[in-house]
mmCIF file of C-alpha atoms (C1' of nucleotides) in Angstrom:
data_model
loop_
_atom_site.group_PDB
_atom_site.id
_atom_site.type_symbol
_atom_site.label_atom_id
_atom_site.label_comp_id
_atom_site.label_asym_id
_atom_site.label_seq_id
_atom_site.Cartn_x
_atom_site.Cartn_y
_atom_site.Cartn_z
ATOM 1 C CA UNK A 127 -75.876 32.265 17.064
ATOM 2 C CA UNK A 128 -74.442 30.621 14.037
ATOM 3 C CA UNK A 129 -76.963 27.996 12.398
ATOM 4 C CA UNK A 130 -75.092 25.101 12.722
ATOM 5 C CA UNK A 131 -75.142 25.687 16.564
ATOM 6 C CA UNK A 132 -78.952 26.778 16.134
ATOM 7 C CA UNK A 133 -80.006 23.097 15.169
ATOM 8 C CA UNK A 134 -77.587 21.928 17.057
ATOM 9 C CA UNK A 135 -75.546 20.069 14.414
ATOM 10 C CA UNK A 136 -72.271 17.360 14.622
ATOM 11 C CA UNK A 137 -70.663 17.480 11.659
ATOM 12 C CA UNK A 138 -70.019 20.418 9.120
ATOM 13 C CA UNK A 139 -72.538 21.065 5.846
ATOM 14 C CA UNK A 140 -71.818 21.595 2.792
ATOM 15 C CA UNK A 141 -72.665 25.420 2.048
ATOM 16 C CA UNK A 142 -75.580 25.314 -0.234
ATOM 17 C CA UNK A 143 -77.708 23.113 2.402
ATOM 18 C CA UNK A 144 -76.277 25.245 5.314
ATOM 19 C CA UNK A 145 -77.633 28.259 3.632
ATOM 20 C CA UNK A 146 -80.801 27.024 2.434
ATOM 21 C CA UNK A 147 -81.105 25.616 6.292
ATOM 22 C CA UNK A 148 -80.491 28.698 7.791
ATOM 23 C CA UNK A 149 -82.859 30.725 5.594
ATOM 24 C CA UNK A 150 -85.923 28.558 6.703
ATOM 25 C CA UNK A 151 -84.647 28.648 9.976
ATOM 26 C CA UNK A 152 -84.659 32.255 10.030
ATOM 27 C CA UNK A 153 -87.969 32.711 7.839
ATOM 28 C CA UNK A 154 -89.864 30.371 10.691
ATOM 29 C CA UNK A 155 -87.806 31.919 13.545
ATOM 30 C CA UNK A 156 -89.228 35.788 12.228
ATOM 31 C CA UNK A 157 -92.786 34.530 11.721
ATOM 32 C CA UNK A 158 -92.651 33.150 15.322
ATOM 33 C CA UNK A 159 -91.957 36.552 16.825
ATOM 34 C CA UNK A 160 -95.387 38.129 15.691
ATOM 35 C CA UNK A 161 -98.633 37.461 17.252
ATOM 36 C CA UNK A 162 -100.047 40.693 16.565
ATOM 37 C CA UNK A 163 -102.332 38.734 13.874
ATOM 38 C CA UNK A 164 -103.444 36.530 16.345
ATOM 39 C CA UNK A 165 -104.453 39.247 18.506
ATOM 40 C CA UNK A 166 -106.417 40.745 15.608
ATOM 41 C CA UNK A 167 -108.089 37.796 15.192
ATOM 42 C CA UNK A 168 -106.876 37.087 11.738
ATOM 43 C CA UNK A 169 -103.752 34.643 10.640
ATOM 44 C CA UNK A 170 -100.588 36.026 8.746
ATOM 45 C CA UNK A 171 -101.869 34.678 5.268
ATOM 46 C CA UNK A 172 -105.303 36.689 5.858
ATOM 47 C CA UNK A 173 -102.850 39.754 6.804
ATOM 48 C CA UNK A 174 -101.281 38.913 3.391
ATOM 49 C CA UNK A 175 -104.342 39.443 1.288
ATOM 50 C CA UNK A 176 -105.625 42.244 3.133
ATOM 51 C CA UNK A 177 -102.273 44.278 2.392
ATOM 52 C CA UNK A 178 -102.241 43.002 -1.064
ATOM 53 C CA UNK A 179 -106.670 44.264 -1.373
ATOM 54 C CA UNK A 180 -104.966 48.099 0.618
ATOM 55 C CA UNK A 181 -102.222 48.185 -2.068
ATOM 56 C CA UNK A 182 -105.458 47.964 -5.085
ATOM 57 C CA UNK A 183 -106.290 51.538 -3.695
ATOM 58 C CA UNK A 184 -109.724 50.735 -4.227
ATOM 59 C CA UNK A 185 -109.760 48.548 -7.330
ATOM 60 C CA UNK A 186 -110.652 44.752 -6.394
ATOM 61 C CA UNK A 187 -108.666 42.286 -7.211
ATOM 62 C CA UNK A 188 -109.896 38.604 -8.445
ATOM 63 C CA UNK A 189 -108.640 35.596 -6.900
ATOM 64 C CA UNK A 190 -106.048 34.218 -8.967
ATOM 65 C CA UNK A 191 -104.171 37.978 -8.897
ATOM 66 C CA UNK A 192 -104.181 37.407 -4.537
ATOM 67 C CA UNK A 193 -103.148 33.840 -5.065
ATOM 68 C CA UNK A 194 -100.317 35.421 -7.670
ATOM 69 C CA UNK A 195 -99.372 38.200 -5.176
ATOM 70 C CA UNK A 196 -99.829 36.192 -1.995
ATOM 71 C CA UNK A 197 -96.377 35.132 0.001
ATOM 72 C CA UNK A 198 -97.421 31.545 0.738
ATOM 73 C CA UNK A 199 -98.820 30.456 -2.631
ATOM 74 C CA UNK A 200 -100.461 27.466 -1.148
ATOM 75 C CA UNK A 201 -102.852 28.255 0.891
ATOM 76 C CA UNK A 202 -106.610 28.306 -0.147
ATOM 77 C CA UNK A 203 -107.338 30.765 -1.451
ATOM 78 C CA UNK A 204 -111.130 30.764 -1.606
ATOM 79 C CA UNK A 205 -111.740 29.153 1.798
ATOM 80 C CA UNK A 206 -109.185 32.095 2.998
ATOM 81 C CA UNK A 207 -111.072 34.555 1.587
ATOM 82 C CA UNK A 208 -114.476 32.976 3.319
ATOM 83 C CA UNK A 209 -112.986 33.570 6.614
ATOM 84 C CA UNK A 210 -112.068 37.062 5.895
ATOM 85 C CA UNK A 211 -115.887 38.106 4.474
ATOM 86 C CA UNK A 212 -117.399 36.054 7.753
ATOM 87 C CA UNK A 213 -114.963 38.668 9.306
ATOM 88 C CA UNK A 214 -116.444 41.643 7.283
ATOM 89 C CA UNK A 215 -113.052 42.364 6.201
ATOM 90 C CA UNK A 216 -113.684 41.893 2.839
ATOM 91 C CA UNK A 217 -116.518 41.439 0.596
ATOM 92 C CA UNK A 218 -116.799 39.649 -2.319
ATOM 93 C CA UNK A 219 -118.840 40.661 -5.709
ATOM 94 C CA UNK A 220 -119.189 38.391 -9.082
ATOM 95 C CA UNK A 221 -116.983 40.729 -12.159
ATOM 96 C CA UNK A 222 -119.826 41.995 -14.344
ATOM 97 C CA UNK A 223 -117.764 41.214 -17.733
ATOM 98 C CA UNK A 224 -116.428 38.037 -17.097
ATOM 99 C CA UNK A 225 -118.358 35.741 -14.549
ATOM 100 C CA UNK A 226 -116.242 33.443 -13.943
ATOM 101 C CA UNK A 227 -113.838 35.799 -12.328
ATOM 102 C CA UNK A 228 -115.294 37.216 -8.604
ATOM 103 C CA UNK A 229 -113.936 40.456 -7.550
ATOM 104 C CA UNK A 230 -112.693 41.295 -4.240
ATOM 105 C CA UNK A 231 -112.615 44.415 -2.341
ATOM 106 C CA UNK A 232 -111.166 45.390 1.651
ATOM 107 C CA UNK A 233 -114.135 47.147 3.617
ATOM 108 C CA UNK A 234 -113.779 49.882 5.811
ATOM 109 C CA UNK A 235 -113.544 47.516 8.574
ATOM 110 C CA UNK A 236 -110.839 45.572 7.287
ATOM 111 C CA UNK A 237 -108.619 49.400 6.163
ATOM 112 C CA UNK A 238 -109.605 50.281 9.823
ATOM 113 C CA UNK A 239 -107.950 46.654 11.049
ATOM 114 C CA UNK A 240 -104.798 47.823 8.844
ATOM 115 C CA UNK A 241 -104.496 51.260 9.777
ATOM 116 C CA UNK A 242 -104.731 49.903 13.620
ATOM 117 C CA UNK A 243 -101.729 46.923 12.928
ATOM 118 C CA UNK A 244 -99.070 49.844 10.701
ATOM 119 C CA UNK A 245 -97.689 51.104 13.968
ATOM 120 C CA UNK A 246 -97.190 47.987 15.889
ATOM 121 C CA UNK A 247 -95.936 46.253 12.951
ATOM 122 C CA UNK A 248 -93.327 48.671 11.427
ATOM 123 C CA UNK A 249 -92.265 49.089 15.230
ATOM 124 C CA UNK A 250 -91.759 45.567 15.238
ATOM 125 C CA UNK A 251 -89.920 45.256 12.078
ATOM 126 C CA UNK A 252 -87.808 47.442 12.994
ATOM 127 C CA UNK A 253 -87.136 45.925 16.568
ATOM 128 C CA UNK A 254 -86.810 42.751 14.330
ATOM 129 C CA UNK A 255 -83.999 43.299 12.153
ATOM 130 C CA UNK A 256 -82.410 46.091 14.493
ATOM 131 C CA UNK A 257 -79.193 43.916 14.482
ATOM 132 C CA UNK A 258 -78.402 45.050 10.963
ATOM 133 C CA UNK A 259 -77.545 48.180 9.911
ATOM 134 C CA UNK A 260 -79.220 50.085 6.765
ATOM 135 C CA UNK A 261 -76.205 48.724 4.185
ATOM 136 C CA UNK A 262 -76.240 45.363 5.625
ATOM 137 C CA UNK A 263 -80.547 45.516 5.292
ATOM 138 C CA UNK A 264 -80.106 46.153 1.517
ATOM 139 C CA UNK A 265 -77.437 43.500 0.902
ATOM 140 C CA UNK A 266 -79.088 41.197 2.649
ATOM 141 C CA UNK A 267 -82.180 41.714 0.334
ATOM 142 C CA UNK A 268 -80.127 41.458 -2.536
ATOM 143 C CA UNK A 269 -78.617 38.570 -2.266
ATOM 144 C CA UNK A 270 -81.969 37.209 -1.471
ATOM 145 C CA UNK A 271 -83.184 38.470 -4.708
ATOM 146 C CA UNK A 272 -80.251 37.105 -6.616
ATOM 147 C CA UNK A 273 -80.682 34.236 -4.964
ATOM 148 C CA UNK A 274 -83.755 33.417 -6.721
ATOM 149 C CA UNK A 275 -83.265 35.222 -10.094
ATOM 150 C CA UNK A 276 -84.106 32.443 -12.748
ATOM 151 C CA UNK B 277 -86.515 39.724 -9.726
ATOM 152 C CA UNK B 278 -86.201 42.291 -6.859
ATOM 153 C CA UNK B 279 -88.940 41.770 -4.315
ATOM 154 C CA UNK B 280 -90.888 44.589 -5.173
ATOM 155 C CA UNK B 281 -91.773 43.241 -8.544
ATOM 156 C CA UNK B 282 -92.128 39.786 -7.732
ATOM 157 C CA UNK B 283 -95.312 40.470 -5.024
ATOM 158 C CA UNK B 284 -96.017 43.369 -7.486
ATOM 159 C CA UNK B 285 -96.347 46.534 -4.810
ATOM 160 C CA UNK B 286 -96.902 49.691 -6.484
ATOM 161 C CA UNK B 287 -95.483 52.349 -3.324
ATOM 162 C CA UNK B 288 -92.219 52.239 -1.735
ATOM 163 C CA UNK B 289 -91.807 49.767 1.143
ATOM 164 C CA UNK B 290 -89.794 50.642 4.310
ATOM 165 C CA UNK B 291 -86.553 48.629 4.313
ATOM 166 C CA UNK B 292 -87.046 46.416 7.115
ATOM 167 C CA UNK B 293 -90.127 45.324 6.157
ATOM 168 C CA UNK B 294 -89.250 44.855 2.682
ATOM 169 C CA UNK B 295 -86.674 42.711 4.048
ATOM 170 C CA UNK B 296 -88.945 40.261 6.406
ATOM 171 C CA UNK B 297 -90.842 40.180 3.025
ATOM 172 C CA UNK B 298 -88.420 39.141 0.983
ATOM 173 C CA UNK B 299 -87.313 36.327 3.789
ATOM 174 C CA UNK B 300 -89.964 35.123 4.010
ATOM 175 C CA UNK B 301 -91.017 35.122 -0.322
ATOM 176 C CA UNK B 302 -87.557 33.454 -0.500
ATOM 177 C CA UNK B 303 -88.156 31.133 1.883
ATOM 178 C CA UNK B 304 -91.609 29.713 0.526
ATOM 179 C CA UNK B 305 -89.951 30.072 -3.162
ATOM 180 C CA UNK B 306 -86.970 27.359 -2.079
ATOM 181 C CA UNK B 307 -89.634 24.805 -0.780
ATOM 182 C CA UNK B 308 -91.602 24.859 -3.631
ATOM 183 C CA UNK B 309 -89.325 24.016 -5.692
ATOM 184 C CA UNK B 310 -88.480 21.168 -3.905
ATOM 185 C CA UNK B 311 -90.987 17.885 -4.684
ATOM 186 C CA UNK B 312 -88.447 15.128 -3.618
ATOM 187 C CA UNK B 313 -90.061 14.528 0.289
ATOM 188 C CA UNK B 314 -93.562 13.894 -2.226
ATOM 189 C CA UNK B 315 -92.330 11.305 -4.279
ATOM 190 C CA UNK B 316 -90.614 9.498 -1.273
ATOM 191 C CA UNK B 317 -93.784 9.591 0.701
ATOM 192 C CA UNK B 318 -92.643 12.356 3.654
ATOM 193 C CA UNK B 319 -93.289 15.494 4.114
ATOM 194 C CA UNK B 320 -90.406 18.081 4.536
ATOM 195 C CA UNK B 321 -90.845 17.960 8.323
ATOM 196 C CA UNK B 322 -90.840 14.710 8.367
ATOM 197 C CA UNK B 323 -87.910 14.476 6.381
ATOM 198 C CA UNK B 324 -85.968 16.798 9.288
ATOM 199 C CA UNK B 325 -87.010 14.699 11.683
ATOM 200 C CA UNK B 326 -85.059 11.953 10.054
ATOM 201 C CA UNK B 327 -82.597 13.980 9.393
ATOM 202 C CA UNK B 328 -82.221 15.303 12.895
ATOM 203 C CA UNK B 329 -82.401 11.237 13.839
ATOM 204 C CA UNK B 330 -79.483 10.040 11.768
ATOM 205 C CA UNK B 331 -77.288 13.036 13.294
ATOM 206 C CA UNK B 332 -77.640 11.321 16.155
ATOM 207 C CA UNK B 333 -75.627 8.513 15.105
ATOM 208 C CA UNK B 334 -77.365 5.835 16.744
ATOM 209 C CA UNK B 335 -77.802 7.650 19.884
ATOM 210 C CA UNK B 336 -81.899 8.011 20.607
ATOM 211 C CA UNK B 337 -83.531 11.763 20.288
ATOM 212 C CA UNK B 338 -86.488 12.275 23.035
ATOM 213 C CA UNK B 339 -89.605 13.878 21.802
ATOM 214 C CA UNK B 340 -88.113 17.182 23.038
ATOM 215 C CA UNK B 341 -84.929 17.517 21.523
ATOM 216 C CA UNK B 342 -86.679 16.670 18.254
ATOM 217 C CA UNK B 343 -89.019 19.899 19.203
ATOM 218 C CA UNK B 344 -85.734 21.812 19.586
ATOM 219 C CA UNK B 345 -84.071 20.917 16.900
ATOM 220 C CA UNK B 346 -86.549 20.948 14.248
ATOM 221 C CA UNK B 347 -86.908 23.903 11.578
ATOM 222 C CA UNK B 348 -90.465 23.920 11.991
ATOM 223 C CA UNK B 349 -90.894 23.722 15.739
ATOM 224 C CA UNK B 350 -94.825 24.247 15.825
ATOM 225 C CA UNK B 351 -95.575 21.197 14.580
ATOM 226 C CA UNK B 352 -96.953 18.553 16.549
ATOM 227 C CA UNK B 353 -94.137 16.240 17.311
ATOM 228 C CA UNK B 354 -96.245 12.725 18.929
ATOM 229 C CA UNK B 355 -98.237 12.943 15.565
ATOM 230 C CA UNK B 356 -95.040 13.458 13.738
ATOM 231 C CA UNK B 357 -93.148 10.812 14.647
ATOM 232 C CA UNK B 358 -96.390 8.876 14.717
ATOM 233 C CA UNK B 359 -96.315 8.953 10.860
ATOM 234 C CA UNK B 360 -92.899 8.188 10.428
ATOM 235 C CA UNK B 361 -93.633 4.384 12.652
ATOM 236 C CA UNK B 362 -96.325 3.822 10.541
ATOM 237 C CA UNK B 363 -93.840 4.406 7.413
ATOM 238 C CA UNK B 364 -91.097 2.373 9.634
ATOM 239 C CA UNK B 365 -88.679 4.838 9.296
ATOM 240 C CA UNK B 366 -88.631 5.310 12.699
ATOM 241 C CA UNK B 367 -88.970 3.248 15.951
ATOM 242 C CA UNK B 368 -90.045 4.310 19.098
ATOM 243 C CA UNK B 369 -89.158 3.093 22.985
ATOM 244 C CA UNK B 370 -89.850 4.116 26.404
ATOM 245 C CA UNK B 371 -86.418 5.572 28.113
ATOM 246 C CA UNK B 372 -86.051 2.578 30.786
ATOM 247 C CA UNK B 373 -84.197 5.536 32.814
ATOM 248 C CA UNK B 374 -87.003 8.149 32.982
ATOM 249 C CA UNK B 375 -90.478 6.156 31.780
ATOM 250 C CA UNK B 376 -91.361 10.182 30.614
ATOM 251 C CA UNK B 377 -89.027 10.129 28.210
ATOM 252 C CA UNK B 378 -89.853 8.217 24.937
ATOM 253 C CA UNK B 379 -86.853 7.390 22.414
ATOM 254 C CA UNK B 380 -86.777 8.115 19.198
ATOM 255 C CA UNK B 381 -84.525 6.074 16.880
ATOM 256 C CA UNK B 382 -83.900 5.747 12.914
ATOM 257 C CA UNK B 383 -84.279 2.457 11.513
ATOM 258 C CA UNK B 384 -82.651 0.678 8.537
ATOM 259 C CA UNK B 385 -85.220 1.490 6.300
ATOM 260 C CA UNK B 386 -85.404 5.538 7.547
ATOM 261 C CA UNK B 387 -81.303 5.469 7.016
ATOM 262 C CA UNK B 388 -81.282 4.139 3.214
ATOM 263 C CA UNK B 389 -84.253 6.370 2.412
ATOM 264 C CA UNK B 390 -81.962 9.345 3.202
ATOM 265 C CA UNK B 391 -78.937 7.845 1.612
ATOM 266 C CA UNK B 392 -80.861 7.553 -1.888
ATOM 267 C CA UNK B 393 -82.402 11.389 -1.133
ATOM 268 C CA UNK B 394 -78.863 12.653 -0.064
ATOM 269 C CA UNK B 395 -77.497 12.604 -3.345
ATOM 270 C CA UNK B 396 -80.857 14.342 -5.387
ATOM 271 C CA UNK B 397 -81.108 16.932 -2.092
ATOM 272 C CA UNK B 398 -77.779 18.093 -2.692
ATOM 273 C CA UNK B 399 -77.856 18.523 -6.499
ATOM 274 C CA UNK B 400 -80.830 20.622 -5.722
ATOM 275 C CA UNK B 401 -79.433 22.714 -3.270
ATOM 276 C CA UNK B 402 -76.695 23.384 -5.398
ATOM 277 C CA UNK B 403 -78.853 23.888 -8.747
ATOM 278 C CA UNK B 404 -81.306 26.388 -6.384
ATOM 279 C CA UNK B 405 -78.148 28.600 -5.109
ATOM 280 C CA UNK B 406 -76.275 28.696 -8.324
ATOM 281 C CA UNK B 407 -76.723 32.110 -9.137
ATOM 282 C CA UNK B 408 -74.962 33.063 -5.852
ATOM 283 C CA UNK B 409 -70.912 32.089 -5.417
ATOM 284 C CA UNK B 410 -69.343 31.215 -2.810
ATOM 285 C CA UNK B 411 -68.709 34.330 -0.846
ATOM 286 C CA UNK B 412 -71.808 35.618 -1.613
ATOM 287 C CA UNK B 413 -73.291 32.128 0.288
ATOM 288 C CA UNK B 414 -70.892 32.643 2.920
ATOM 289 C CA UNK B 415 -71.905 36.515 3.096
ATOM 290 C CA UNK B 416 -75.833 35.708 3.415
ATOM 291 C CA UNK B 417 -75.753 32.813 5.578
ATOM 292 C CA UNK B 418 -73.699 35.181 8.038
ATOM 293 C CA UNK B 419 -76.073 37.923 7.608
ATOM 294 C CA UNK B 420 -78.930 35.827 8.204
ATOM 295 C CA UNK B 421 -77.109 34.514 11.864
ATOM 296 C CA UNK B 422 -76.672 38.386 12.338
ATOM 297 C CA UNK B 423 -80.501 39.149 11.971
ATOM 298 C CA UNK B 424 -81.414 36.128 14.768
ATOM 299 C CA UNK B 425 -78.305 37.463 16.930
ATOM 300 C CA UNK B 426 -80.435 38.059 20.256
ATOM 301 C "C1'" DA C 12 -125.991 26.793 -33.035
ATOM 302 C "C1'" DT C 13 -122.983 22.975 -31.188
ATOM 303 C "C1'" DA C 14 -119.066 21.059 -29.511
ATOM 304 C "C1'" DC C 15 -114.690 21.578 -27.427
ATOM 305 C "C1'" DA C 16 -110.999 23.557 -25.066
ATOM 306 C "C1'" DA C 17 -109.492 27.129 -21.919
ATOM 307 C "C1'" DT C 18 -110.153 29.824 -17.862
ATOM 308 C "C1'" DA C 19 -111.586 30.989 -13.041
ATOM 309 C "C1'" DT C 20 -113.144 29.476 -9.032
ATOM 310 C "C1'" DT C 21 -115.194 26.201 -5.763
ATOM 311 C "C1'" DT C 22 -115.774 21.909 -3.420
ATOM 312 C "C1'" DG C 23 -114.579 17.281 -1.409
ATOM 313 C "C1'" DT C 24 -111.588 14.809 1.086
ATOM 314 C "C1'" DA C 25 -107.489 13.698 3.316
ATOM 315 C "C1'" DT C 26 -103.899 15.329 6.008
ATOM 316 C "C1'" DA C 27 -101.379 18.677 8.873
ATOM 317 C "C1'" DT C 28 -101.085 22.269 12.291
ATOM 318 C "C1'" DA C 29 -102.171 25.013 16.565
ATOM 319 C "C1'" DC C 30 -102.825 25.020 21.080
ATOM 320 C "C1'" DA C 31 -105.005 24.069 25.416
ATOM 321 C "C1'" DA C 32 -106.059 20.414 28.478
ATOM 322 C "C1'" DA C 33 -105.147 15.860 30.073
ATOM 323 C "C1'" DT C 34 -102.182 11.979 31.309
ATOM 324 C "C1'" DG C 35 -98.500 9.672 33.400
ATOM 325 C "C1'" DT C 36 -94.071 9.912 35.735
ATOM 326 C "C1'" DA C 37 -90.482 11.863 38.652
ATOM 327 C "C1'" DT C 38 -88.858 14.884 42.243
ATOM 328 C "C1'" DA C 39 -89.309 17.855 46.269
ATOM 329 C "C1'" DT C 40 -91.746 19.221 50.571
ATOM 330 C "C1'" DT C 41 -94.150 18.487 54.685
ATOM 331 C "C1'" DA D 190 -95.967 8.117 53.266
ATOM 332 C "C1'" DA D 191 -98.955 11.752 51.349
ATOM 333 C "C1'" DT D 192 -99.209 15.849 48.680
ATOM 334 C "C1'" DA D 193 -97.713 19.227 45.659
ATOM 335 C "C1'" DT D 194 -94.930 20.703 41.815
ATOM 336 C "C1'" DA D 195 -92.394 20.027 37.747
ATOM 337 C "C1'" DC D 196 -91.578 17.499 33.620
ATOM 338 C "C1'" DA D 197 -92.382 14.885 29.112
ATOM 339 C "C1'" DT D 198 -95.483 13.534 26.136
ATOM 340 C "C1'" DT D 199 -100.145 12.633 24.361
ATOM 341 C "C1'" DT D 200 -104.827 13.667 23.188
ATOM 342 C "C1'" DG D 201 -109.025 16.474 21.872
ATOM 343 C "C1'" DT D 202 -110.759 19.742 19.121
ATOM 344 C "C1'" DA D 203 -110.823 23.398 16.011
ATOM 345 C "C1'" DT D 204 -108.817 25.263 12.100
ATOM 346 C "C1'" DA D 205 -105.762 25.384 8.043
ATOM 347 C "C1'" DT D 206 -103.556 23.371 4.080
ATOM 348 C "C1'" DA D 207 -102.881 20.355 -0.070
ATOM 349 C "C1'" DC D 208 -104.454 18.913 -4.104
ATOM 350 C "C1'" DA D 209 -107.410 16.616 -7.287
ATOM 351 C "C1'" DA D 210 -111.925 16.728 -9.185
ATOM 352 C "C1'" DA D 211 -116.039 19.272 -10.134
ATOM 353 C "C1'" DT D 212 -118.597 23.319 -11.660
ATOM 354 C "C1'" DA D 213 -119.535 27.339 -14.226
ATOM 355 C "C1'" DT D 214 -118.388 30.599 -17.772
ATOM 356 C "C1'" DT D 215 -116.173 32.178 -21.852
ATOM 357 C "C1'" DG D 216 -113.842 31.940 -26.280
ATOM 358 C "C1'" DT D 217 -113.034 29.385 -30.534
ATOM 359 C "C1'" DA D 218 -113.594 26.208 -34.251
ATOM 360 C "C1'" DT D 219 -116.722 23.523 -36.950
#
DNA sequence: ATACAATATTTGTATATACAAATGTATATT
DNA sequence: AATATACATTTGTATATACAAATATTGTAT
């Protein structure tokens, strides 16, 4: 379905706003289609940081490198990492040169909460975007990136 | 930037998934840079509601066909709309046909607030997509459609 | 050493979102 | 007409998000 019958609209947009439109539209319509976090008992942000703690292969990492790394800069990031230690899926220790900064590291609980989501999400991922072929996958993410080359 | 290097992942993502990514990052990266809904007092949902209102040229939207229609369709529509009479930018009426129905209109006030956004929205859009010409818009936006084909 | 600015994170508070349950209305069935 | 079912929206409640202000720590200049 073409955006402009997606939303349902009258009369024709200009291009910019039609693609800006549709790539929200798309972005919300993708995030809709998983509720494997829910199901884990965690949201998609929480997801976020425990990839992003996985991909330190055992260093921590402080808060303002998740909040750097992190998809939806905007969240929390404190309060999101509260939920995640009341959830044992992280733990949280105070960096012994600099105090300030607090150092946070996955648990085996929360690489054992990964390991159990891969399958089911690369499956769906791949179920996901199954309407585009390999070339059409890496265009796709290349205009996106030249999109927001500044 | 390519995606890889703007959430800084060290090992090789699969393609689909590095595409979802990338949606997503894209999509959060165009609404931050917009701050116009802020300084006019809306938020950007609130702002498609209106938006999705004056499409209707004068014809009434019920509470569902905002739900439909909307980008964001998890938000909570009563309490949207709710806001937006209490900003009167919208008004709201019982359908005298079907006393289930409520409609939704745009009033004076909601239409000039969009005219005197139309003109900043689309210098943005244009100033955020700049890097991409017109083919290449053309090309993602269809791409994008092709992803949500189902 | 003291004062001051810079950095890193947390907290307070207001607002928004998610989602199930409740309400009120219309339509169909007996 | 009474009852059940479907429909459209609202409300309750828990949780999440936004963002400014506060706190704590460090580095730097006097």
């Amino acid at each position: 379905m073409k955006i402009e019958e997606a939303i349902k609209s009258t009369k024709e947009i200009e291009l910019p706003s039609k693609l800006l439109i549709n790539l929200m539209y798309t972005s919300r319509y993708v995030e809709y289609t998983v509720n494997h976090f829910k199901e884990a008992g965690i949201t998609s942000q929480q997801y976020n940081v425990l990839r992003i703690l996985r991909g330190q292969r055992g260093n921590p990492a402080n808060m303002s490198t998740l909040q750097e790394r992190m998809i939806d800069k905007n969240s929390n990031t404190t309060r999101l990492v509260d939920k995640l230690i009341s959830k044992e899926l992280v733990k949280r220790q105070v960096c012994a040169q600099n105090r300030r900064k607090i150092e946070i590291f996955i648990t085996k609980t929360g690489l054992s909460l990964l390991e159990q989501l891969d399958p089911i999400i690369k499956e769906h991922n791949q179920r996901i975007t199954k309407n585009l072929n390999k070339s059409e996958l890496e265009n796709l993410s290349d205009l996106l990136d030249k999109l927001r080359n500044d």
